[in-house]
Each structure stands twice: as C-alpha cells, then as structure tokens.
Short mmCIF file of C-alpha atoms (C1' of nucleotides) in Angstrom, two decimals:
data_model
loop_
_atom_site.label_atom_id
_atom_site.label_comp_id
_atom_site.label_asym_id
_atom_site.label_seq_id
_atom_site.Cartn_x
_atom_site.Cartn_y
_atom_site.Cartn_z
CA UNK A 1 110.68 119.06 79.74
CA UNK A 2 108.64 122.22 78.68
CA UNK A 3 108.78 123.17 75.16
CA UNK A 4 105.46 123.62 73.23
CA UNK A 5 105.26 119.96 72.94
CA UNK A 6 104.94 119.67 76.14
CA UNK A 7 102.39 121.95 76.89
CA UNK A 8 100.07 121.39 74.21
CA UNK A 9 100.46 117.48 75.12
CA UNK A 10 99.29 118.46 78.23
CA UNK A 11 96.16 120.53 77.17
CA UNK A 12 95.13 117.20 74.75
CA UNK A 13 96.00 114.97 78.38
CA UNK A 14 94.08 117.33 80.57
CA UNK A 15 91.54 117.72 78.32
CA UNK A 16 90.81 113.93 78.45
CA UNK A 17 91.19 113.26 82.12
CA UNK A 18 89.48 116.35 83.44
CA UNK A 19 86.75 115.31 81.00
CA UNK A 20 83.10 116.75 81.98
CA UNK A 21 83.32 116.04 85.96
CA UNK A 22 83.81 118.94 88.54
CA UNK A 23 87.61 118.91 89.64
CA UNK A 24 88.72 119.02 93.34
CA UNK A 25 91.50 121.81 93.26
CA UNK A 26 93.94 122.08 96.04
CA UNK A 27 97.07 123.61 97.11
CA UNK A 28 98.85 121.14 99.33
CA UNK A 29 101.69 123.86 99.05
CA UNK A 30 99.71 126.80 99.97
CA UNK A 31 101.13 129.27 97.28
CA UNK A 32 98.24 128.78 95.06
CA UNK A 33 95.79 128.02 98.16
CA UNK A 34 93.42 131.22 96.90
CA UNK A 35 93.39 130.52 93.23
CA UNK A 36 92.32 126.43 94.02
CA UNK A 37 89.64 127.73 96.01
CA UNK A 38 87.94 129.62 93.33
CA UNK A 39 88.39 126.44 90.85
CA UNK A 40 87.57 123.67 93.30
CA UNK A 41 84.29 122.00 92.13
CA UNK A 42 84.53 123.71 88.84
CA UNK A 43 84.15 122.02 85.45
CA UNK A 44 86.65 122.57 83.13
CA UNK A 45 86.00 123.53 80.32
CA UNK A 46 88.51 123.76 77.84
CA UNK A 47 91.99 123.11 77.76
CA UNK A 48 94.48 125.59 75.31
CA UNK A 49 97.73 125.79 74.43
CA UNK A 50 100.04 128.65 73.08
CA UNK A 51 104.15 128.43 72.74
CA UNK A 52 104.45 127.36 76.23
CA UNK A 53 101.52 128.71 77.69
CA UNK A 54 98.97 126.46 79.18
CA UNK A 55 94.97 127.54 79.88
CA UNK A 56 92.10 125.85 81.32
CA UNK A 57 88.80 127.53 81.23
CA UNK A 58 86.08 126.63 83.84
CA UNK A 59 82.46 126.75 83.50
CA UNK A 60 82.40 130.34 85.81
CA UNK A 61 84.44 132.18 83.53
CA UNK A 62 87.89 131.48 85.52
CA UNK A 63 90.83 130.59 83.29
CA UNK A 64 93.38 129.17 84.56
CA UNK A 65 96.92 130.10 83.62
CA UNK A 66 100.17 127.55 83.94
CA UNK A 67 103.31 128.51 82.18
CA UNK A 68 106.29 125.73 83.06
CA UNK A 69 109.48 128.11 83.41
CA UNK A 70 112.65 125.95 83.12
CA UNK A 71 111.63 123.74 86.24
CA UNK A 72 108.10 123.08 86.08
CA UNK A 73 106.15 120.05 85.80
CA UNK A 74 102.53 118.99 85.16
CA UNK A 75 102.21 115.12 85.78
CA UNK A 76 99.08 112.69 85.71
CA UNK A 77 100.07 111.10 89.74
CA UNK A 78 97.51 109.30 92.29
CA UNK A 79 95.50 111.43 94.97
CA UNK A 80 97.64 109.97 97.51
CA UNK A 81 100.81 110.83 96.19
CA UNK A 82 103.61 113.04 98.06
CA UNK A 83 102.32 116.46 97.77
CA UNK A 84 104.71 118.44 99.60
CA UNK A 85 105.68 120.84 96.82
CA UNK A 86 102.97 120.63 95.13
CA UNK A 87 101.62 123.89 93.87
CA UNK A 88 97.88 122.99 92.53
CA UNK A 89 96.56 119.37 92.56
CA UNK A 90 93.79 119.20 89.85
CA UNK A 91 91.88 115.88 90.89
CA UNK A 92 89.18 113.62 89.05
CA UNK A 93 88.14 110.31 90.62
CA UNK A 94 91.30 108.27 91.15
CA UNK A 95 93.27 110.79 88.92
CA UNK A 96 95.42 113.63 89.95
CA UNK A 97 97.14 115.86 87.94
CA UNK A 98 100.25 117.55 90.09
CA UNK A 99 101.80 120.99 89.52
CA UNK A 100 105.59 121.58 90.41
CA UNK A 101 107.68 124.37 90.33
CA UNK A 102 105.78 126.49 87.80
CA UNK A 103 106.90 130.23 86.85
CA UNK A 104 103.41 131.54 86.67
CA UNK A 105 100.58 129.95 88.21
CA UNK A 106 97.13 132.23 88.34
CA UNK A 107 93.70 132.64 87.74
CA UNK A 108 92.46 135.10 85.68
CA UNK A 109 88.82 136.25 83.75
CA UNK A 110 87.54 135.63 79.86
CA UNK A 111 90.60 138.06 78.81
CA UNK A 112 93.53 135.84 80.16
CA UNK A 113 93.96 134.16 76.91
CA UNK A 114 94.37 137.00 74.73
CA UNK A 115 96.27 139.58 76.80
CA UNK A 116 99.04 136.38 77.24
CA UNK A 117 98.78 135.53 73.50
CA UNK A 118 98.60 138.80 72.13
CA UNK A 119 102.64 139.62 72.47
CA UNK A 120 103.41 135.65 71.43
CA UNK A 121 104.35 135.03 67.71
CA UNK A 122 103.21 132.54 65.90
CA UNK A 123 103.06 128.94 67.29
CA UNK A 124 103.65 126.51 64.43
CA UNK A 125 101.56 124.05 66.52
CA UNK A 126 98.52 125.93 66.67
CA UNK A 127 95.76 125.89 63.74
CA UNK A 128 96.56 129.69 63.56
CA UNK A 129 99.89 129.54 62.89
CA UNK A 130 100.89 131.58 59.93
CA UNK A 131 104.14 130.92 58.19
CA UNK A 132 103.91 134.45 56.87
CA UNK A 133 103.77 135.80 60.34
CA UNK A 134 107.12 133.81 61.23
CA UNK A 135 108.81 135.03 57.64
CA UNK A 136 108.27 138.79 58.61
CA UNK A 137 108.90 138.59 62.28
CA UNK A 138 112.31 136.57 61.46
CA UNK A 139 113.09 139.34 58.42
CA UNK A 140 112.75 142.53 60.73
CA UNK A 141 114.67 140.92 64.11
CA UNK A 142 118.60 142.05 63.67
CA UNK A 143 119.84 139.30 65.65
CA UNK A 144 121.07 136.04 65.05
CA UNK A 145 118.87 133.59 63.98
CA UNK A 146 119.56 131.55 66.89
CA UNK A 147 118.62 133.69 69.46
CA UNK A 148 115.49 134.54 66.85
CA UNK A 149 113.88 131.42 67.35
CA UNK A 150 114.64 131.86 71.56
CA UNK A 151 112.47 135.29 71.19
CA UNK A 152 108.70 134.26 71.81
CA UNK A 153 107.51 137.66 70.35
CA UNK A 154 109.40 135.80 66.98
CA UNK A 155 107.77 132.31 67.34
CA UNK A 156 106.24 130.42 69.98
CA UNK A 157 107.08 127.16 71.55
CA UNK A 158 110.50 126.76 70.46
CA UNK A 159 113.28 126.40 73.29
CA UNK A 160 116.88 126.19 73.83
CA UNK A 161 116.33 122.01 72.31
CA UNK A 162 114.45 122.84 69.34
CA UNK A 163 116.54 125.81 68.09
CA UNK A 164 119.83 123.69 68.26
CA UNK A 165 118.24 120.85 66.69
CA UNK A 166 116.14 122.91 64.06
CA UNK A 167 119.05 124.48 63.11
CA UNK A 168 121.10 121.29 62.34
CA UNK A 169 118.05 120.25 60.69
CA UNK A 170 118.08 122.69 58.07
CA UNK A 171 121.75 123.20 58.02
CA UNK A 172 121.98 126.70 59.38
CA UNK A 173 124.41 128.17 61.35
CA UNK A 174 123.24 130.12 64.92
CA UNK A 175 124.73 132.77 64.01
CA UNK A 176 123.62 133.66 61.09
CA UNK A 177 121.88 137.06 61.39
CA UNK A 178 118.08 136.54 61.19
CA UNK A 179 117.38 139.10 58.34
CA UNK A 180 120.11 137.43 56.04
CA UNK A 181 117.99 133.82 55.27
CA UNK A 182 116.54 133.82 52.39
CA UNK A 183 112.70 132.74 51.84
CA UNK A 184 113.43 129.39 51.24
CA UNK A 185 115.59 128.97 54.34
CA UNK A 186 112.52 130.48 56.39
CA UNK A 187 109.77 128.19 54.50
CA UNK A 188 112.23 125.75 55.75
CA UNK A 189 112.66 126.57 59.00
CA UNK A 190 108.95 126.75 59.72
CA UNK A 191 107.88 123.41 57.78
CA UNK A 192 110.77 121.60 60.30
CA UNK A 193 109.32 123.23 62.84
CA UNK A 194 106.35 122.18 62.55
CA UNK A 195 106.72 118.49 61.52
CA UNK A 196 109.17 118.18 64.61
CA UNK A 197 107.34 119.43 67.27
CA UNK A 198 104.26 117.71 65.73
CA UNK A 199 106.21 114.48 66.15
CA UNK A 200 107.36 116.13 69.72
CA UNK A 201 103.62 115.77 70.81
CA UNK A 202 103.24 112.24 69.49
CA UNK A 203 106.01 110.87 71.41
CA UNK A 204 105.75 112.51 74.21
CA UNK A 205 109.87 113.93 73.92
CA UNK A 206 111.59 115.18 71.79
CA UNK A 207 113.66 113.47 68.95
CA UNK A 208 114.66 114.84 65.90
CA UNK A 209 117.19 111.78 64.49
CA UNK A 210 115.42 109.34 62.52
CA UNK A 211 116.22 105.69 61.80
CA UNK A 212 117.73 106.52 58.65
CA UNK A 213 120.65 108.39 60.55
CA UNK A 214 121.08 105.64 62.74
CA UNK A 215 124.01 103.35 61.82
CA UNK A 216 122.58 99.76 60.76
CA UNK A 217 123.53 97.85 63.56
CA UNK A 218 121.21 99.62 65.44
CA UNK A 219 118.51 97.77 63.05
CA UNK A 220 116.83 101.54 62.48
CA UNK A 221 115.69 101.76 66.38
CA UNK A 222 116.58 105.02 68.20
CA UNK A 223 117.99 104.44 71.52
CA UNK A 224 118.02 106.45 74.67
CA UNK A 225 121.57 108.24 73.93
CA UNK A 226 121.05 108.95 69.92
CA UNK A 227 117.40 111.26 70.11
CA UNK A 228 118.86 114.53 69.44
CA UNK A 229 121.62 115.39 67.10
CA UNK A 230 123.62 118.45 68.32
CA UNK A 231 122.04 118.82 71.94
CA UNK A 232 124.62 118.76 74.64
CA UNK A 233 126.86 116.63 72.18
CA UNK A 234 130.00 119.04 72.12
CA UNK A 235 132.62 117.05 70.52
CA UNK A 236 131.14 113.97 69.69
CA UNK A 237 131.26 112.83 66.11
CA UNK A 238 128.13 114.42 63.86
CA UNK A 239 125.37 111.21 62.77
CA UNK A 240 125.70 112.58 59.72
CA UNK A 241 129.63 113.63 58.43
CA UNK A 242 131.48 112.76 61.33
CA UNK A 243 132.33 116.13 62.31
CA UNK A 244 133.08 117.05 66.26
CA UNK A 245 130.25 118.92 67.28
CA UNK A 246 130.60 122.05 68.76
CA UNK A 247 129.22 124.58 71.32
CA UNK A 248 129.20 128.41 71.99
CA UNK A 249 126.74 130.53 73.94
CA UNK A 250 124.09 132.73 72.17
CA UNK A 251 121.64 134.62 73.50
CA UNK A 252 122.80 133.68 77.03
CA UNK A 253 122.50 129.97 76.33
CA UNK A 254 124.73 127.22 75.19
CA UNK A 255 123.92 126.19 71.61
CA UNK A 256 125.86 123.43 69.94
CA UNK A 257 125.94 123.10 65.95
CA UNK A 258 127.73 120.73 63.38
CA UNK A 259 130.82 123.15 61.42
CA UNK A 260 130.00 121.25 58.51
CA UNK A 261 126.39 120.71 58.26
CA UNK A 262 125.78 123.98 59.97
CA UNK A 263 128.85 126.35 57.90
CA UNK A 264 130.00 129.76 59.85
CA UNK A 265 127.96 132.72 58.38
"C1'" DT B 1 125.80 117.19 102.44
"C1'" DA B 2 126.93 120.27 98.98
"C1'" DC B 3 127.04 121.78 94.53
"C1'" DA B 4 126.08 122.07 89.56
"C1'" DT B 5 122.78 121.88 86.20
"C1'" DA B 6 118.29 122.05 83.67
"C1'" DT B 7 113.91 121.87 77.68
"C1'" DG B 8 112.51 129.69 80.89
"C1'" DA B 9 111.80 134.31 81.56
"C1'" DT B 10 112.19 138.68 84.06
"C1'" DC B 11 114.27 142.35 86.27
"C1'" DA B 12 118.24 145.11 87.77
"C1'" DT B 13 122.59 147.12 86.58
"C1'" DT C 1 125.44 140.55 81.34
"C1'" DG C 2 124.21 138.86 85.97
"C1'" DA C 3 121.09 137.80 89.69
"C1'" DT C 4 116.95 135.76 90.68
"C1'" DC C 5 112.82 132.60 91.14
"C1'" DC C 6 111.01 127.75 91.40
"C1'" DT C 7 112.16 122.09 91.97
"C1'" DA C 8 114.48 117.83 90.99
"C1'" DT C 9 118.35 115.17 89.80
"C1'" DG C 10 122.97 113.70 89.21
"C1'" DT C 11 127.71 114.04 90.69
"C1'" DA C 12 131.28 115.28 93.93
"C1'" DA C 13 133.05 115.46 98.50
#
DNA sequence: TACATATGATCAT
DNA sequence: TGATCCTATGTAA
C-alpha cells in the first residue's frame, strides 16, 4: 500500500524498533546479499522519508535506500518467519522488519538523500514542504491536473489513490488542465493534501470519507467497503449526490471522478 | 493451475 | 503507448 503515508509511517515505525541497537541485516533472497553485508551490525541512525522514498542512515556513513514500486512491502514479522522472497531482513531482538518486492533497494554514501530528493517536488508531509513550491510547479505543467499530481517532479507522495480521492475532495475534475486552477483551487489542493495524508499516517490506510458522509444507520462508523469515495467505485452511487461514479484513464492509469461533484472542464 | 490485477516508475518504440 | 520489473492475492478454469 505505498503512497507517502506509507513510507513515512514506516520511517516513524523503523525509527522506533531499530531504536539504538546494532541491526542484523540479511538477504535470505540473495539479491541484496552485498548491500546487508555492509549494514549488518550497524546502528541505524536515522530514519527519513520523502514522497515515497524511504532512507536509513547508519552510524558508518551508509544510507540505505528503499523505494516500494507498486508491489513492495516493508512489514514488522518474527525472525523466524518465511523468508523466501525476502529481499533484506532488518532484525532487532525478537523483531524483524521484512522487505518484499521493492523497485529499488541499495546502499549508497552521505549524498544518497539529496541526489534522490533533489528532482522530487514538494512533499506536503515533510516539514519542508512549501505550498508555494506546489502552486508554481502545478502553474507551469501543461497537463491535466490529474496526471499533475501523478508527476513526482510536481509533488511528492501522492499516488494513483490520493489523486482520485483529492480530486473529489476538492471538487475538481482530472482533466482539468493544471495551469487553468486558480490560486484558491491550488491552496486547496495542497491544504487536502496535507490533512489527508496526515490522517493517512495516523491510521495506518488510507480513508478520505468521514462519518459525516456516512448514512446514519451506519451510527457515523466507517466500514471496510465505504473508506474511499471515488476509488475503484465506477458506477456506484456518489456518498454525497447520488451520482454513478465514473472512470477513464489518464496518464496511463484508471482514475474515477463524481460528474457532479467533479464537473467536465 | 492459470490469469488478472495492484496504492509505481522506467525504458524502448 | 506498450513492455517490463518485482510479489501477492483473488478469481476463473
């Protein structure tokens, strides 16, 4: 499930079980066998997180440098759990932290972090993250807004869940071209952004409906089925007018948006 | 057993 | 735009 959420969960996760003891790094799978060997008995140092980028700095200088892809997973398991595609195994006493499937999986020196971050835009869940950064960046793209917010150069962290459900949020259309939204629409875009994949890291998922768009029989509790609001719903009724929802492809992935919440540009 | 699909990104054409 | 990489899961056969 690797949007920025995700990852920056998992730096605040890692961060806490890793704590201050040297790791035991393996690669049961042998792809990463070279890389675990120069972090094995390391202490970690510091755990970061950009857009979907995840770092770990040990105390030689060695960062470590994990970014998800569509597939990948990073889960807290047990040391004696089935490791057969397991790319790195990170372990601390009776903790270990498994890596699946990953699309980029090195080690690197002190630079690592910047020469990733440096061609990322802004990441609404970092301290650094500049609205103003996001406003220009969205004003000078000539593309669609929805396959804007796919762009990581544009704004980091945001995947094909978040840019269907952002947009529904603020009642934009995909296609709207990027340099048409006025200020307030951007300011908009950013602030939801940010509170959602704030909440994204709190709970672990995402979900963007709230208990007031819940019917009342539901007593205000979200259920398993009613987290997301346009995601994969083509042509189920919209929470909030009724409308079927609908889907297209942009950018080379499926969106789905609400034709009345979200009006054609 | 096989196939489709997935919250991503890159490279070739 | 399409093929490709990586893994896991759900559905179809």
């Amino acid at each position: 499930m690797p949007e920025g959420h995700t990852v920056h969960r998992l730096a605040r996760d890692l961060a806490r079980d890793l704590g201050v003891n040297a790791v035991t790094a393996s690669s049961p799978q042998q792809r990463f066998a070279a890389g675990a060997d120069l972090l094995d008995g390391q202490v970690a140092t510091r755990c970061r997180a950009y857009g979907k980028h995840l770092f770990v700095d040990f105390e030689a200088g060695d960062t470590l440098h994990i970014h998800l892809g569509l597939i990948g997973k990073f889960r807290r398991t047990a040391p004696d759990a089935p490791r057969d595609t397991v790319r790195l195994r990170l372990a601390v006493d009776h903790i270990a932290w498994d890596l699946t499937g990953p699309m980029t999986c090195t080690v690197g020196g002190p630079d690592t972090f910047t020469d990733v971050t440096t061609t990322l835009g802004p990441d609404p869940l970092r301290r650094d993250g500049r609205l103003p950064d996001f406003s220009e960046r969205v004003a000078t793209r000539r593309v669609p807004i929805g396959a804007a917010l796919l762009d990581q150069r544009v704004v980091a962290g945001i995947g094909n869940v978040y840019r269907a459900e952002l947009l529904f949020l603020v009642g934009i259309h995909p296609s709207v071209p990027s340099l048409m939204l006025a200020d307030a629409e951007v300011n908009d875009l950013w602030n939801v952004a940010t509170d959602q994949l704030r909440r994204g890291v709190r709970l672990n998922r995402i979900v963007t409906v709230d208990p007031a768009d819940v019917g009342a029989s539901s007593v205000g509790r979200i259920g398993a089925d009613d987290r997301l609001h346009v995601y994969k719903r083509a042509g189920e009724p919209c929470r909030r007018c009724g409308a079927p929802i609908e889907r297209f492809v942009l950018a080379g992935r499926k969106t789905w948006f609400c034709p009345t919440c979200q009006p054609p540009p």
